[in-house]
Short mmCIF file of C-alpha atoms and ligand atoms in Angstrom, two decimals:
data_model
loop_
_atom_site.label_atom_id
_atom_site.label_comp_id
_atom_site.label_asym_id
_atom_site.label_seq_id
_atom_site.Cartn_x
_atom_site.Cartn_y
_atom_site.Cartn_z
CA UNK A 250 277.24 65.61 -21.64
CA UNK A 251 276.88 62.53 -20.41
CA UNK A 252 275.30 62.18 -17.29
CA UNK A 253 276.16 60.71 -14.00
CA UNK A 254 273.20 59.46 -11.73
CA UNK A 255 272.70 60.62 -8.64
CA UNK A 256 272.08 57.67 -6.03
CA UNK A 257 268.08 58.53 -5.57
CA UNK A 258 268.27 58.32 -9.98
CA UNK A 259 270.16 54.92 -9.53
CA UNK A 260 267.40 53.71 -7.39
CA UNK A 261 264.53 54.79 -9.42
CA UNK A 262 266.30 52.92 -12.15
CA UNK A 263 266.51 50.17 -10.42
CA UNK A 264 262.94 50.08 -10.13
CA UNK A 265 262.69 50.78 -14.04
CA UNK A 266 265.05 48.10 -14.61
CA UNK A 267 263.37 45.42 -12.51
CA UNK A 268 259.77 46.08 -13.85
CA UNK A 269 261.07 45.71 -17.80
CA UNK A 270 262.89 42.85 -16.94
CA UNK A 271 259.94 41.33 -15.14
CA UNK A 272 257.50 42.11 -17.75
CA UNK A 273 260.01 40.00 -20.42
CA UNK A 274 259.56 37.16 -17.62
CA UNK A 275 255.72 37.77 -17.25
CA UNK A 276 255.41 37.26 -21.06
CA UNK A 277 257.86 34.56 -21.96
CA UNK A 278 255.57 31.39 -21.41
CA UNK A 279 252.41 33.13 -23.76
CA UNK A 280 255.09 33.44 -26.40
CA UNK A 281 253.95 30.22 -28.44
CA UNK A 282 252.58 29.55 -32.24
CA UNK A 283 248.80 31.15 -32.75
CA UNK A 284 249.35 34.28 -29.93
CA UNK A 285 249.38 37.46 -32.35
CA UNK A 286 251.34 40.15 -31.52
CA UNK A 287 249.10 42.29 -30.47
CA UNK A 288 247.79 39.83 -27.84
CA UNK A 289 251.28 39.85 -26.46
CA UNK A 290 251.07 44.36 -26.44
CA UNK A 291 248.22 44.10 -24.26
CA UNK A 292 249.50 41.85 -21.83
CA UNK A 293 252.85 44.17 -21.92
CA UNK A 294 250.78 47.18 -21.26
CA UNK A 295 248.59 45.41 -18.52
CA UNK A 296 251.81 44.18 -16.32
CA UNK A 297 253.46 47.52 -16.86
CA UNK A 298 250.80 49.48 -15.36
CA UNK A 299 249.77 47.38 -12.98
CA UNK A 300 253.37 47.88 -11.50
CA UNK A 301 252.75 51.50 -11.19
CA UNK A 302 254.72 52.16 -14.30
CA UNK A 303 254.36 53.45 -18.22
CA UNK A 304 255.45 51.98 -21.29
CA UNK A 305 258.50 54.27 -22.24
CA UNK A 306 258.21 53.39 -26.07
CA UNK A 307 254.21 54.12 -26.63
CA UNK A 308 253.89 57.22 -28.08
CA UNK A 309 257.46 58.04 -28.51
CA UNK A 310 258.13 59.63 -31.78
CA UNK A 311 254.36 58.04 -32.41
CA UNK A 312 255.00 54.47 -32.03
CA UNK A 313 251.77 52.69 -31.22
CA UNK A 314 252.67 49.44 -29.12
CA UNK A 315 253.95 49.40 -25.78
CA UNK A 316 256.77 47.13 -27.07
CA UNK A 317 258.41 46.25 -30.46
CA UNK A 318 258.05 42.82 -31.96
CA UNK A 319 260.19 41.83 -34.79
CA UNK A 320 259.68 38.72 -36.24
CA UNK A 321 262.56 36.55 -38.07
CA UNK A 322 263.74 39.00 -40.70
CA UNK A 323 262.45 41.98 -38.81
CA UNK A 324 265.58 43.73 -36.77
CA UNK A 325 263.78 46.07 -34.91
CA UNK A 326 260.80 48.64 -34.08
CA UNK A 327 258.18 45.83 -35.36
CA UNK A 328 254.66 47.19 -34.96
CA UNK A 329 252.48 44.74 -32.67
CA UNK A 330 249.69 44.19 -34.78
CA UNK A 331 247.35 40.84 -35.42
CA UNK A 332 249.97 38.32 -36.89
CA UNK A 333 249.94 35.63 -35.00
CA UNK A 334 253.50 33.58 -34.44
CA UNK A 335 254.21 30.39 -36.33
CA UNK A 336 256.29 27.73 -35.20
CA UNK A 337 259.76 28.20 -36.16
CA UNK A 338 259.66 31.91 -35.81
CA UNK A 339 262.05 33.93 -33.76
CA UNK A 340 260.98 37.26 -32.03
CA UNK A 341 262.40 39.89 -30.75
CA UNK A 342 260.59 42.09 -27.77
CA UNK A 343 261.73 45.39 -27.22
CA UNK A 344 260.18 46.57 -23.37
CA UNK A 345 260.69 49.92 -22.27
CA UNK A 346 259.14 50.41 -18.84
CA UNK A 347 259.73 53.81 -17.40
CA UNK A 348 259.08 53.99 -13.26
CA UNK A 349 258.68 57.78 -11.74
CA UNK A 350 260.16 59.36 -14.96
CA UNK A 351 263.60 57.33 -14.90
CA UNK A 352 263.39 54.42 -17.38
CA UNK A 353 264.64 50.36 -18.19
CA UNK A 354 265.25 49.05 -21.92
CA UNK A 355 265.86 45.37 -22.41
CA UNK A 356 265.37 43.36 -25.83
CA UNK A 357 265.40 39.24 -25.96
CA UNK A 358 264.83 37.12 -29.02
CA UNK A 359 262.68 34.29 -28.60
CA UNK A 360 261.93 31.05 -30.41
CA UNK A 361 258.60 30.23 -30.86
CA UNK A 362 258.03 26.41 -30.93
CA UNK A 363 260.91 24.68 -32.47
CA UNK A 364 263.42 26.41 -34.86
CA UNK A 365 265.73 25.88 -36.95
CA UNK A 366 269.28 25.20 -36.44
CA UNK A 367 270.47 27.97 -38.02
CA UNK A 368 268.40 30.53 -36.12
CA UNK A 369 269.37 28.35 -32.10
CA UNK A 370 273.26 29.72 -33.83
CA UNK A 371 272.10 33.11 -34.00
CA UNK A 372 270.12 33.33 -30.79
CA UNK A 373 272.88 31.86 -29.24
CA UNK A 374 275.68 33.86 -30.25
CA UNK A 375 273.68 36.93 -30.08
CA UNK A 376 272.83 36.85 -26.37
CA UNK A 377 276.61 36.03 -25.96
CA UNK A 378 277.54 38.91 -27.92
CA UNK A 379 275.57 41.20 -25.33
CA UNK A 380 277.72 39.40 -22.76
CA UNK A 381 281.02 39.81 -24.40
CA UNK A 382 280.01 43.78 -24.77
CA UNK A 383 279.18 43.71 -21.15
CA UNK A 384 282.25 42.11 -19.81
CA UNK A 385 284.62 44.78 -20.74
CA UNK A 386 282.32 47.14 -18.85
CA UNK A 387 284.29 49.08 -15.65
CA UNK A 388 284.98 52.91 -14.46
CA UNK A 389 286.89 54.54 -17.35
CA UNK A 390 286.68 52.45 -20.06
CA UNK A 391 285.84 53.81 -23.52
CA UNK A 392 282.60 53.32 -25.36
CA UNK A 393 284.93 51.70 -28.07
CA UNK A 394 286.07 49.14 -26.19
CA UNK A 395 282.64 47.84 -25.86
CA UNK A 396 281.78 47.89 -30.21
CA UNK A 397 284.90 46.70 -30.46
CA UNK A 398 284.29 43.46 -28.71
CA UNK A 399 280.65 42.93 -30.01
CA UNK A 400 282.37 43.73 -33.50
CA UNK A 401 285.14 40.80 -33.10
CA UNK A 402 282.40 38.41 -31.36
CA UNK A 403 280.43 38.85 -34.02
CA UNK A 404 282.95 38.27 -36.96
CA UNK A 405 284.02 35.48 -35.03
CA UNK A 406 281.08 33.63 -35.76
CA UNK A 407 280.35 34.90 -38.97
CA UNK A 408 277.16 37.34 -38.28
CA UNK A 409 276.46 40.53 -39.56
CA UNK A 410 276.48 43.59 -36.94
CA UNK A 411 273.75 45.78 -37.98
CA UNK A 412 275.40 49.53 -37.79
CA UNK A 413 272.74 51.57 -38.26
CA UNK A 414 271.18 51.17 -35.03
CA UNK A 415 272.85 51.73 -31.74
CA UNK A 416 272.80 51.24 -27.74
CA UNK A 417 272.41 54.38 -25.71
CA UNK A 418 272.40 55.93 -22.50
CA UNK A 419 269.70 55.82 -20.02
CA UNK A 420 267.94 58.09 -17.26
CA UNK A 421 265.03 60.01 -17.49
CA UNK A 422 265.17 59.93 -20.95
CA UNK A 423 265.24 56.12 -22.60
CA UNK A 424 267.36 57.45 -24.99
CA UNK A 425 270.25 59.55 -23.73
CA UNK A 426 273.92 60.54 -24.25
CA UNK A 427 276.19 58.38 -25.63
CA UNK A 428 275.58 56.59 -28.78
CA UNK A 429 276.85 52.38 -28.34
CA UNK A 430 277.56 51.12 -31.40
CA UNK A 431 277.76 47.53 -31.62
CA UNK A 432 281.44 47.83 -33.66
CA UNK A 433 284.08 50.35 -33.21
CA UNK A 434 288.20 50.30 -31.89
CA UNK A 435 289.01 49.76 -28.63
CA UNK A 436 290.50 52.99 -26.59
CA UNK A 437 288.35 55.22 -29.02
CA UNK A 438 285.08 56.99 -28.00
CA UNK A 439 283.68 58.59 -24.37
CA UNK A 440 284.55 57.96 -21.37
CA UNK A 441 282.43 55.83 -19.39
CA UNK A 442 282.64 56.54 -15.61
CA UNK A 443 281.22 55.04 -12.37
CA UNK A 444 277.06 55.99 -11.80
CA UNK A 445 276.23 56.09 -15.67
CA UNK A 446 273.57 53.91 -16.76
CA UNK A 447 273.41 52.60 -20.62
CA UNK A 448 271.98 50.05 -22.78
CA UNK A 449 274.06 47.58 -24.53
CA UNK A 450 272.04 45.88 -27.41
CA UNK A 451 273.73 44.07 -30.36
CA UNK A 452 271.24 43.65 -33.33
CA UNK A 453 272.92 40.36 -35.12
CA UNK A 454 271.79 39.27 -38.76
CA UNK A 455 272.63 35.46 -39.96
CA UNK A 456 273.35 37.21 -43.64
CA UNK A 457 274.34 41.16 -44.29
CA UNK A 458 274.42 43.73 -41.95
CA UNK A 459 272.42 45.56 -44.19
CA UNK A 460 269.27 46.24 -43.15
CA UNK A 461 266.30 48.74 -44.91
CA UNK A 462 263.03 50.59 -43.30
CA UNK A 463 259.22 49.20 -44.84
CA UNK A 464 257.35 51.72 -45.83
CA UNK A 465 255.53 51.70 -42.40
CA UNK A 466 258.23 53.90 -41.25
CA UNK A 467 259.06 52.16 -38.37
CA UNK A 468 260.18 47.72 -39.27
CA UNK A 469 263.68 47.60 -39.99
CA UNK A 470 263.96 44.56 -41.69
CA UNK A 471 267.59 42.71 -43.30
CA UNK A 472 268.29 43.43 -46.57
CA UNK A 473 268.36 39.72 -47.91
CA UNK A 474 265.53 38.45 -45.81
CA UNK A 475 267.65 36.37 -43.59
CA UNK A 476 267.08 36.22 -39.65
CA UNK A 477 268.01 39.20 -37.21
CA UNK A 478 268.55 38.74 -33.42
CA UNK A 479 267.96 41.49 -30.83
CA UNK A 480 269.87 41.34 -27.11
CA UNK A 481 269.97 44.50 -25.22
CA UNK A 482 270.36 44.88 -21.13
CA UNK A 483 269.90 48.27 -19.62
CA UNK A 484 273.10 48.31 -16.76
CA UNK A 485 274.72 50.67 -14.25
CA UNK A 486 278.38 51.40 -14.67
CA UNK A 487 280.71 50.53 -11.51
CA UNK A 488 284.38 50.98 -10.24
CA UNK A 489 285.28 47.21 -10.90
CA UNK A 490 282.11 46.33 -13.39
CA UNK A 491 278.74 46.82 -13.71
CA UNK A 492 275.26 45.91 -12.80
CA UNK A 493 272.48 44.80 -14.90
CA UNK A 494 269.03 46.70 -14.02
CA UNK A 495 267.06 44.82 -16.18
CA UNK A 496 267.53 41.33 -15.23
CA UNK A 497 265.53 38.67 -15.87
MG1 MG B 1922 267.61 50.56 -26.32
MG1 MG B 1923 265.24 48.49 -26.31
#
């Protein structure tokens, strides 16, 4: 059952939505060579709560941070911890902020310093591979038609779309009813209908889309080592389109 949100739910996660999408803006400009991950937890945790919020991901399922950080080969579900960022690195923050018990989810990939070109092409094509999934986005369309779009963006420019992980609905759970893969045929899947509110979030690789877990049970890293890119908005379904909640 997938839910539709009732317009005191919509506002609440608009309130989510806003907060995670400020905290990505609060902790853009510390995100340089020499911070360390965990350094860039704390701050998370600080601006959350000082907005009157929680970090949705702490704790869930035992994760430890208050956001993910998944550097370069890293996909997702890194583990903030005391590496500190090199120039040339890419990562990937994963902020869950959840506002009286209705929640926002937004991912961004940054560059740290100056990277390569190769990694600007997959940072670029990722974020417009959330777009593309995003555009297609109106009462009644199926959650197909959204993977299928991410899917043919992706092969387009020649990146791997990692399958194993998956976009979601949202509400007072971070993770709800239905499952968004990033690939998938058009016309095929669930409805999705007018006051719904899901996350869209391609994960991207430069090489295979195969990825593997490290044995700390959470890093999902690529299966040849190559760089992985991370995009996600949390939005609210309307008649004509939709409207992102987590905006930056
Ligand atoms: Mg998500
Ligand atoms: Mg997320």
């Amino acid at each position: 059952m997938i839910s539709i949100k009732s317009a005191r739910e919509i506002d609440l996660l608009r309130i989510a939505g806003k907060i995670t999408g400020d905290t990505h803006k609060y902790l853009a400009p510390f995100i340089k060579p020499g911070i360390t991950t965990k350094q860039l937890d704390e701050l998370a945790y600080n601006y959350i709560i000082s907005q009157d919020a929680t970090p949705s991901f702490k704790g869930y399922d035992g994760f430890p941070g208050t956001i993910c950080t998944s550097i370069n080969e890293e996909v997702v579900h890194g583990i903030p911890k005391n590496r500190k960022l090199k120039n040339g690195d890419i990562i990937s923050i994963d902020i869950g902020a959840c506002y009286k018990g209705y929640h926002g989810d937004s991912a961004w990939t940054y560059p740290v310093g100056e990277i390569s070109q190769d990694k600007q092409y997959l940072l670029i094509h990722t974020e417009q591979a959330l777009f593309e999934g995003l555009s297609v986005i109106k009462d009644h369309i199926r959650v197909g038609d959204i993977g299928n779009k991410i899917e043919a963006y992706a092969k387009a420019h020649n990146l791997g779309v990692v399958k194993e992980l998956v976009g979601h609905g949202v509400g007072s759970n971070v993770h709800e009813e239905p499952d968004i893969p990033n690939y998938g045929q058009s016309g095929t899947g669930p409805v999705l209908k007018e006051g719904m509110v899901i996350a869209v979030e391609p994960m991207l690789n430069l090489g295979t889309p195969d990825v593997f877990i490290l044995d700390d049970d959470w890093t999902i890293i690529t299966a040849d080592n190559q760089p992985s890119a991370h995009f996600e908005h949390t939005v609210l379904i309307t008649k004509d389109g939709f409207e992102i909640l987590t905006k930056r």
